[in-house]
Amino acid sequence: MRALTLQGKSFRISDLPDPSPAAGQFLVQPLFNGICGSDLSLRKQMAELADATPPEAQHQLPIIVPGHEFSAKIVGIAPGTETELKIGDRVTGLPFTHSHDGPACIGLSPFHSGGLATLSCIDAERTFRVPDGIPDDLAALTEPFSVGLHAVNLASRNDGPNMVIGCGPVGLAVILALKIAGRGPILAADFSAERRAVAASLGADIVFDPASDSPYERWSDLGHEPAQMSPLLARDFRGQPHGQNIFECTGAPGVMGQIIQSAPAHAHIIVVGVCPHEEKITPLEGITRELTLEFSFAYRPEEFSTALHLIEAHADQAARLITSRQPLASTEAAFDALAKDPHEIKILIAPHA
C-alpha cells in the first residue's frame, strides 16, 4: 500500500506491506481523511523526539502513518467477524482499537496505522455504514463533529448563553451542535476573520476578535456581569443560579487560566481543545464563583452515530468546515497550511488521488 509516513521530522510517501485485518476487523480503503490539531501536535512531538535523538540513531525512531478522521470503503472482512456490513459498503468509525496494552487510537502511534494510506484496518464493532445521502468527503467530518457534539452534551446542565473560544473545526462543530439543539444565544471568538464568518454562518449570534475585544466583557451584551461572587447572584424560578457555558476549543497554553479568572459565576467551563502543557490556575477564583471545570474527551459510540445522521440532515452547514481537498502527495504542505494559514479550517486528504 501507499502511505504517508512520519518519522522524526520527515514526511514520506512510502510503499508498505498491505495490512492484514485481525478477527473482528475490516480491511478498508480510506476515501478521505481529515487533518486535525492532534495530527499537528503529533508532528511537533515527533520533531522534538528527533531533536533529542543522536544522528546515528535517527533511523530507529518510530514510523507512524497518521490519520484518524476518515471515510472509507470495506474491501475485506477478517474471518470470524460478526457484522451486517459487507464488502463495498462505505463506512466511518471510531478510530480506536484494542491491543495487549489496552485501548489505542488509530493513526497516533506506530502500532496502528491510520487513514493517510490506501489501506487500513478498523474494528468492526465501532464501524458505521455511511448513509447514501452523505458524500465521501462529508462522511470524514463525523469524527470532529462527534467531538463537538460530546462537549455540547456535557454542557446540558446550563441552558445558556454559550461562549465558544476558538473557531477551528472543533469549535465550529460545537457551534453547529448547539444551533441544531436550539441552544443559544451563542458567542464565538477567534482571531481569524474567515473562521468568524463561518461561525456566524453556522449560527453564532455574536462573533468577535479577541485581539480587540475581551471575550468575557461581551457577556454584558447579554445582560451578564462576569466575575461576581456566587452568593450575590439572583436565582431562577427553580431556585437555581443562572449559569453560562464556556467551551475552550483552542488548546492554547494559558487560555484555560484566563477563562477561570474572568468567567461569570456559576459558569460551566468545558475544555475541549487539547493542551499538552501545564496550566497554572488559582482555585480560589473558581471557588468564590462556584465554577464548574469539566474536561471533554472524544465521544461515545452513540454520539458518533448521531453525528453521522446530523451531518446527513445538515449537509450544507457541515460542508462549510471543508476548505480544501488534497491528494496524498500534498499532505506535508497541508500540514504546513493548517499550522500557519488562518484561512484553512479542515483540509481533507484523498489517499487514492
Short mmCIF file of C-alpha atoms in Angstrom, two decimals:
data_model
loop_
_atom_site.label_atom_id
_atom_site.label_comp_id
_atom_site.label_asym_id
_atom_site.label_seq_id
_atom_site.Cartn_x
_atom_site.Cartn_y
_atom_site.Cartn_z
CA MET A 1 0.00 0.00 0.00
CA ARG A 2 0.97 3.64 -0.40
CA ALA A 3 1.02 5.63 2.80
CA LEU A 4 2.16 8.90 4.25
CA THR A 5 4.73 8.08 6.92
CA LEU A 6 6.08 10.35 9.64
CA GLN A 7 9.46 9.56 11.15
CA GLY A 8 11.18 12.21 13.21
CA LYS A 9 10.87 15.43 11.21
CA SER A 10 10.36 13.72 7.86
CA PHE A 11 7.20 13.04 5.89
CA ARG A 12 7.48 10.49 3.09
CA ILE A 13 5.17 8.75 0.66
CA SER A 14 6.15 5.14 1.29
CA ASP A 15 5.32 1.73 -0.09
CA LEU A 16 4.45 -0.50 2.85
CA PRO A 17 3.17 -4.07 3.14
CA ASP A 18 -0.61 -4.32 2.96
CA PRO A 19 -2.13 -4.63 6.44
CA SER A 20 -3.99 -7.79 7.38
CA PRO A 21 -7.17 -7.42 9.46
CA ALA A 22 -7.35 -9.40 12.68
CA ALA A 23 -10.50 -11.19 13.77
CA GLY A 24 -13.22 -8.61 14.35
CA GLN A 25 -11.73 -6.12 11.90
CA PHE A 26 -12.36 -4.76 8.41
CA LEU A 27 -9.76 -4.02 5.78
CA VAL A 28 -10.79 -0.66 4.38
CA GLN A 29 -9.77 1.68 1.59
CA PRO A 30 -9.76 5.23 3.00
CA LEU A 31 -11.64 7.66 0.76
CA PHE A 32 -10.99 10.92 2.62
CA ASN A 33 -9.08 11.67 5.80
CA GLY A 34 -9.13 14.96 7.67
CA ILE A 35 -6.10 16.55 9.31
CA CYS A 36 -6.72 17.87 12.81
CA GLY A 37 -4.93 19.59 15.65
CA SER A 38 -3.95 16.25 17.18
CA ASP A 39 -2.04 15.45 13.98
CA LEU A 40 -0.22 18.78 14.18
CA SER A 41 0.67 18.04 17.81
CA LEU A 42 1.92 14.59 16.80
CA ARG A 43 4.19 16.17 14.21
CA LYS A 44 5.59 18.57 16.81
CA GLN A 45 6.17 15.78 19.33
CA MET A 46 7.95 13.65 16.74
CA ALA A 47 10.18 16.60 15.83
CA GLU A 48 11.05 17.11 19.50
CA LEU A 49 11.89 13.42 19.78
CA ALA A 50 14.15 13.73 16.74
CA ASP A 51 15.95 16.71 18.28
CA ALA A 52 16.66 14.62 21.38
CA THR A 53 17.95 11.64 19.37
CA PRO A 54 21.60 11.34 18.20
CA PRO A 55 22.07 11.45 14.41
CA GLU A 56 23.27 7.85 14.30
CA ALA A 57 20.02 6.68 15.92
CA GLN A 58 17.55 8.66 13.80
CA HIS A 59 16.71 5.57 11.75
CA GLN A 60 15.45 3.89 14.92
CA LEU A 61 12.74 6.49 15.52
CA PRO A 62 9.19 5.11 15.28
CA ILE A 63 7.37 5.31 11.96
CA ILE A 64 3.75 6.46 12.13
CA VAL A 65 1.03 6.50 9.49
CA PRO A 66 -1.25 9.32 10.74
CA GLY A 67 -4.96 9.80 10.19
CA HIS A 68 -7.99 9.21 12.40
CA GLU A 69 -10.78 11.25 10.74
CA PHE A 70 -11.78 9.05 7.83
CA SER A 71 -14.41 7.82 5.46
CA ALA A 72 -13.64 4.51 3.81
CA LYS A 73 -14.88 1.55 1.77
CA ILE A 74 -14.78 -2.01 3.06
CA VAL A 75 -12.55 -4.18 0.85
CA GLY A 76 -12.01 -7.12 3.20
CA ILE A 77 -13.54 -8.77 6.26
CA ALA A 78 -11.44 -10.90 8.61
CA PRO A 79 -12.68 -14.48 9.11
CA GLY A 80 -14.89 -14.86 12.15
CA THR A 81 -16.00 -11.23 12.16
CA GLU A 82 -19.66 -10.83 13.10
CA THR A 83 -21.17 -7.97 11.13
CA GLU A 84 -24.11 -6.95 8.99
CA LEU A 85 -21.84 -4.79 6.87
CA LYS A 86 -20.44 -6.13 3.61
CA ILE A 87 -17.61 -5.57 1.16
CA GLY A 88 -18.25 -2.41 -0.83
CA ASP A 89 -20.09 -0.58 1.95
CA ARG A 90 -18.97 2.97 2.67
CA VAL A 91 -18.19 3.40 6.35
CA THR A 92 -16.72 5.58 9.03
CA GLY A 93 -15.98 4.69 12.60
CA LEU A 94 -14.40 5.37 15.94
CA PRO A 95 -10.61 5.48 15.46
CA PHE A 96 -9.96 3.28 18.47
CA THR A 97 -8.85 -0.31 18.76
CA HIS A 98 -7.64 -2.62 21.50
CA SER A 99 -4.17 -4.07 21.88
CA HIS A 100 -2.37 -6.01 24.59
CA ASP A 101 -1.66 -2.64 26.23
CA GLY A 102 -5.33 -1.61 26.24
CA PRO A 103 -7.24 0.90 24.08
CA ALA A 104 -5.25 2.76 21.44
CA CYS A 105 -6.02 5.45 18.88
CA ILE A 106 -5.58 4.61 15.22
CA GLY A 107 -3.12 6.88 13.44
CA LEU A 108 -1.40 8.29 16.53
CA SER A 109 1.05 5.50 17.30
CA PRO A 110 3.41 3.24 15.34
CA PHE A 111 1.29 0.21 16.23
CA HIS A 112 -1.95 1.15 14.46
CA SER A 113 -1.60 2.86 11.08
CA GLY A 114 -4.21 5.44 10.18
CA GLY A 115 -6.22 6.77 7.29
CA LEU A 116 -3.47 8.57 5.35
CA ALA A 117 -2.88 5.40 3.36
CA THR A 118 -4.52 3.42 0.59
CA LEU A 119 -5.42 0.65 3.07
CA SER A 120 -6.11 0.46 6.80
CA CYS A 121 -7.72 -1.83 9.40
CA ILE A 122 -10.56 -0.80 11.71
CA ASP A 123 -12.63 -2.59 14.35
CA ALA A 124 -15.98 -3.83 13.03
CA GLU A 125 -17.89 -3.21 16.26
CA ARG A 126 -17.06 0.51 16.15
CA THR A 127 -17.85 0.99 12.45
CA PHE A 128 -20.96 2.63 10.96
CA ARG A 129 -22.31 2.48 7.43
CA VAL A 130 -22.43 5.88 5.75
CA PRO A 131 -25.98 6.73 4.60
CA ASP A 132 -26.41 7.05 0.84
CA GLY A 133 -27.20 10.75 1.18
CA ILE A 134 -23.78 11.65 2.59
CA PRO A 135 -20.89 12.14 0.13
CA ASP A 136 -17.48 10.67 0.91
CA ASP A 137 -15.91 13.96 1.96
CA LEU A 138 -18.64 14.93 4.44
CA ALA A 139 -18.53 11.47 6.00
CA ALA A 140 -14.94 12.19 7.03
CA LEU A 141 -16.27 15.03 9.22
CA THR A 142 -18.08 12.60 11.52
CA GLU A 143 -15.17 12.29 13.94
CA PRO A 144 -14.58 16.02 14.59
CA PHE A 145 -18.32 16.70 14.69
CA SER A 146 -18.67 13.94 17.29
CA VAL A 147 -16.08 15.73 19.44
CA GLY A 148 -18.18 18.90 19.37
CA LEU A 149 -21.42 17.03 19.97
CA HIS A 150 -19.99 15.26 23.03
CA ALA A 151 -18.85 18.58 24.51
CA VAL A 152 -22.30 20.08 24.00
CA ASN A 153 -23.91 17.05 25.64
CA LEU A 154 -21.67 17.57 28.68
CA ALA A 155 -22.91 21.14 28.94
CA SER A 156 -26.56 20.19 29.30
CA ARG A 157 -26.84 21.44 32.90
CA ASN A 158 -26.81 25.11 31.95
CA ASP A 159 -29.26 26.23 29.29
CA GLY A 160 -27.20 29.19 28.10
CA PRO A 161 -25.87 31.52 26.97
CA ASN A 162 -22.88 29.79 25.38
CA MET A 163 -19.43 31.13 24.56
CA VAL A 164 -17.10 29.27 22.19
CA ILE A 165 -13.42 30.23 22.40
CA GLY A 166 -11.70 29.18 19.18
CA CYS A 167 -13.46 28.56 15.86
CA GLY A 168 -11.36 25.79 14.39
CA PRO A 169 -13.09 22.57 13.32
CA VAL A 170 -13.98 21.52 16.87
CA GLY A 171 -15.22 24.97 17.89
CA LEU A 172 -17.33 25.17 14.74
CA ALA A 173 -18.66 21.68 15.45
CA VAL A 174 -19.67 22.88 18.93
CA ILE A 175 -21.47 25.88 17.40
CA LEU A 176 -23.32 23.72 14.89
CA ALA A 177 -24.30 21.19 17.56
CA LEU A 178 -25.59 23.98 19.81
CA LYS A 179 -27.57 25.52 16.95
CA ILE A 180 -29.12 22.20 15.92
CA ALA A 181 -30.15 21.61 19.55
CA GLY A 182 -31.75 25.06 19.71
CA ARG A 183 -29.45 26.21 22.48
CA GLY A 184 -28.46 29.84 22.49
CA PRO A 185 -27.50 32.56 22.35
CA ILE A 186 -24.03 31.66 21.07
CA LEU A 187 -20.97 33.92 21.28
CA ALA A 188 -17.87 32.92 19.31
CA ALA A 189 -14.32 34.29 19.47
CA ASP A 190 -11.46 33.73 17.03
CA PHE A 191 -8.55 35.75 15.66
CA SER A 192 -9.36 34.71 12.07
CA ALA A 193 -11.96 36.76 10.21
CA GLU A 194 -12.60 33.82 7.91
CA ARG A 195 -13.34 31.48 10.80
CA ARG A 196 -15.56 34.08 12.46
CA ALA A 197 -17.54 34.32 9.23
CA VAL A 198 -18.07 30.56 9.17
CA ALA A 199 -19.06 30.63 12.85
CA ALA A 200 -21.72 33.23 12.07
CA SER A 201 -23.00 31.21 9.12
CA LEU A 202 -23.38 28.16 11.37
CA GLY A 203 -25.47 30.02 13.92
CA ALA A 204 -23.25 32.08 16.23
CA ASP A 205 -25.24 35.15 17.31
CA ILE A 206 -22.23 37.30 18.23
CA VAL A 207 -18.74 36.84 16.76
CA PHE A 208 -15.71 38.91 17.68
CA ASP A 209 -11.93 39.14 17.52
CA PRO A 210 -10.37 38.55 20.96
CA ALA A 211 -7.37 40.64 19.90
CA SER A 212 -9.51 43.76 20.05
CA ASP A 213 -12.45 42.76 22.24
CA SER A 214 -12.35 40.84 25.53
CA PRO A 215 -14.45 37.67 25.31
CA TYR A 216 -15.54 38.00 28.90
CA GLU A 217 -16.67 41.60 28.61
CA ARG A 218 -19.04 40.52 25.85
CA TRP A 219 -21.20 38.85 28.48
CA SER A 220 -22.54 42.34 29.19
CA ASP A 221 -24.11 42.33 25.71
CA LEU A 222 -26.40 39.61 27.04
CA GLY A 223 -27.00 41.20 30.43
CA HIS A 224 -24.49 39.09 32.37
CA GLU A 225 -21.75 40.53 34.55
CA PRO A 226 -18.53 38.49 34.75
CA ALA A 227 -16.67 37.65 37.96
CA GLN A 228 -19.45 38.14 40.53
CA MET A 229 -19.41 36.18 43.78
CA SER A 230 -21.83 33.26 43.77
CA PRO A 231 -23.93 34.21 46.85
CA LEU A 232 -24.77 37.60 45.33
CA LEU A 233 -26.50 36.24 42.25
CA ALA A 234 -30.23 36.03 41.65
CA ARG A 235 -31.86 32.63 41.29
CA ASP A 236 -34.16 31.32 38.60
CA PHE A 237 -37.71 30.09 39.16
CA ARG A 238 -36.35 26.73 40.38
CA GLY A 239 -34.15 28.37 42.97
CA GLN A 240 -31.05 27.57 40.94
CA PRO A 241 -28.39 30.13 39.97
CA HIS A 242 -28.23 31.20 36.36
CA GLY A 243 -25.24 29.73 34.55
CA GLN A 244 -23.37 30.05 31.29
CA ASN A 245 -21.41 27.54 29.23
CA ILE A 246 -17.89 28.32 28.04
CA PHE A 247 -16.24 25.96 25.55
CA GLU A 248 -12.44 26.20 25.41
CA CYS A 249 -11.68 24.92 21.90
CA THR A 250 -8.17 26.25 21.26
CA GLY A 251 -5.89 24.05 23.35
CA ALA A 252 -3.57 27.07 23.57
CA PRO A 253 -1.48 27.42 26.74
CA GLY A 254 -2.91 29.90 29.22
CA VAL A 255 -6.42 30.13 27.80
CA MET A 256 -8.00 27.88 30.42
CA GLY A 257 -6.48 30.00 33.19
CA GLN A 258 -7.78 33.19 31.58
CA ILE A 259 -11.27 31.73 31.41
CA ILE A 260 -11.23 30.78 35.10
CA GLN A 261 -10.06 34.30 36.02
CA SER A 262 -12.83 36.05 34.11
CA ALA A 263 -15.81 33.70 33.76
CA PRO A 264 -19.19 34.69 35.23
CA ALA A 265 -20.24 33.00 38.45
CA HIS A 266 -21.76 29.52 38.05
CA ALA A 267 -20.30 29.15 34.57
CA HIS A 268 -19.70 25.64 33.29
CA ILE A 269 -16.30 25.54 31.57
CA ILE A 270 -15.89 22.65 29.13
CA VAL A 271 -12.29 22.13 28.00
CA VAL A 272 -12.38 20.60 24.52
CA GLY A 273 -9.11 21.84 23.00
CA VAL A 274 -6.16 19.51 23.58
CA CYS A 275 -3.39 21.26 25.53
CA PRO A 276 -0.37 19.07 26.41
CA HIS A 277 1.23 21.80 28.54
CA GLU A 278 0.98 22.51 32.24
CA GLU A 279 -1.61 25.09 33.25
CA LYS A 280 -1.48 27.39 36.27
CA ILE A 281 -4.80 28.16 37.94
CA THR A 282 -5.85 29.77 41.23
CA PRO A 283 -8.55 27.58 42.83
CA LEU A 284 -9.98 30.48 44.87
CA GLU A 285 -11.08 32.18 41.65
CA GLY A 286 -13.26 29.20 40.85
CA ILE A 287 -14.41 28.65 44.42
CA THR A 288 -15.88 32.10 45.04
CA ARG A 289 -17.86 31.94 41.81
CA GLU A 290 -18.69 28.22 42.07
CA LEU A 291 -17.34 27.49 38.60
CA THR A 292 -17.57 24.01 37.14
CA LEU A 293 -14.49 22.87 35.22
CA GLU A 294 -15.02 19.79 33.07
CA PHE A 295 -12.77 18.15 30.50
CA SER A 296 -14.24 16.66 27.34
CA PHE A 297 -12.54 13.77 25.54
CA ALA A 298 -13.65 12.29 22.23
CA TYR A 299 -17.21 10.90 22.19
CA ARG A 300 -19.27 7.80 22.79
CA PRO A 301 -20.35 5.34 20.06
CA GLU A 302 -23.96 6.54 20.20
CA GLU A 303 -22.78 10.15 19.75
CA PHE A 304 -20.71 9.09 16.74
CA SER A 305 -23.80 7.54 15.18
CA THR A 306 -25.87 10.64 15.99
CA ALA A 307 -23.22 12.91 14.48
CA LEU A 308 -23.28 10.93 11.25
CA HIS A 309 -27.04 11.38 10.86
CA LEU A 310 -26.89 15.06 11.85
CA ILE A 311 -24.36 15.62 9.07
CA GLU A 312 -26.82 13.99 6.65
CA ALA A 313 -29.60 16.31 7.84
CA HIS A 314 -27.42 19.45 7.83
CA ALA A 315 -25.05 18.72 4.94
CA ASP A 316 -24.84 22.30 3.66
CA GLN A 317 -23.75 23.63 7.05
CA ALA A 318 -21.29 20.78 7.67
CA ALA A 319 -19.65 21.36 4.28
CA ARG A 320 -18.61 24.88 5.35
CA LEU A 321 -15.89 23.37 7.54
CA ILE A 322 -14.05 21.99 4.49
CA THR A 323 -11.64 24.48 2.95
CA SER A 324 -9.77 22.17 0.56
CA ARG A 325 -9.31 18.61 -0.65
CA GLN A 326 -5.78 17.46 -1.47
CA PRO A 327 -4.05 14.33 -2.84
CA LEU A 328 -1.81 12.22 -0.62
CA ALA A 329 1.32 13.77 -2.14
CA SER A 330 0.26 17.20 -0.82
CA THR A 331 -0.16 16.11 2.79
CA GLU A 332 3.01 17.75 4.12
CA ALA A 333 2.01 21.06 2.52
CA ALA A 334 -1.46 20.63 4.02
CA PHE A 335 0.06 20.22 7.50
CA ASP A 336 2.06 23.41 6.95
CA ALA A 337 -1.00 25.31 5.76
CA LEU A 338 -3.12 24.27 8.73
CA ALA A 339 -0.40 25.38 11.12
CA LYS A 340 0.12 28.80 9.51
CA ASP A 341 -2.79 29.86 7.31
CA PRO A 342 -5.81 31.32 9.16
CA HIS A 343 -7.94 30.76 6.06
CA GLU A 344 -7.75 26.99 6.46
CA ILE A 345 -10.22 25.13 8.64
CA LYS A 346 -10.46 21.49 7.59
CA ILE A 347 -8.24 20.03 4.88
CA LEU A 348 -9.21 16.60 3.61
CA ILE A 349 -6.71 14.23 2.04
CA ALA A 350 -7.77 11.74 -0.64
CA PRO A 351 -5.23 8.88 -0.29
CA HIS A 352 -6.01 7.42 -3.73
CA ALA A 353 -5.74 10.74 -5.58
#
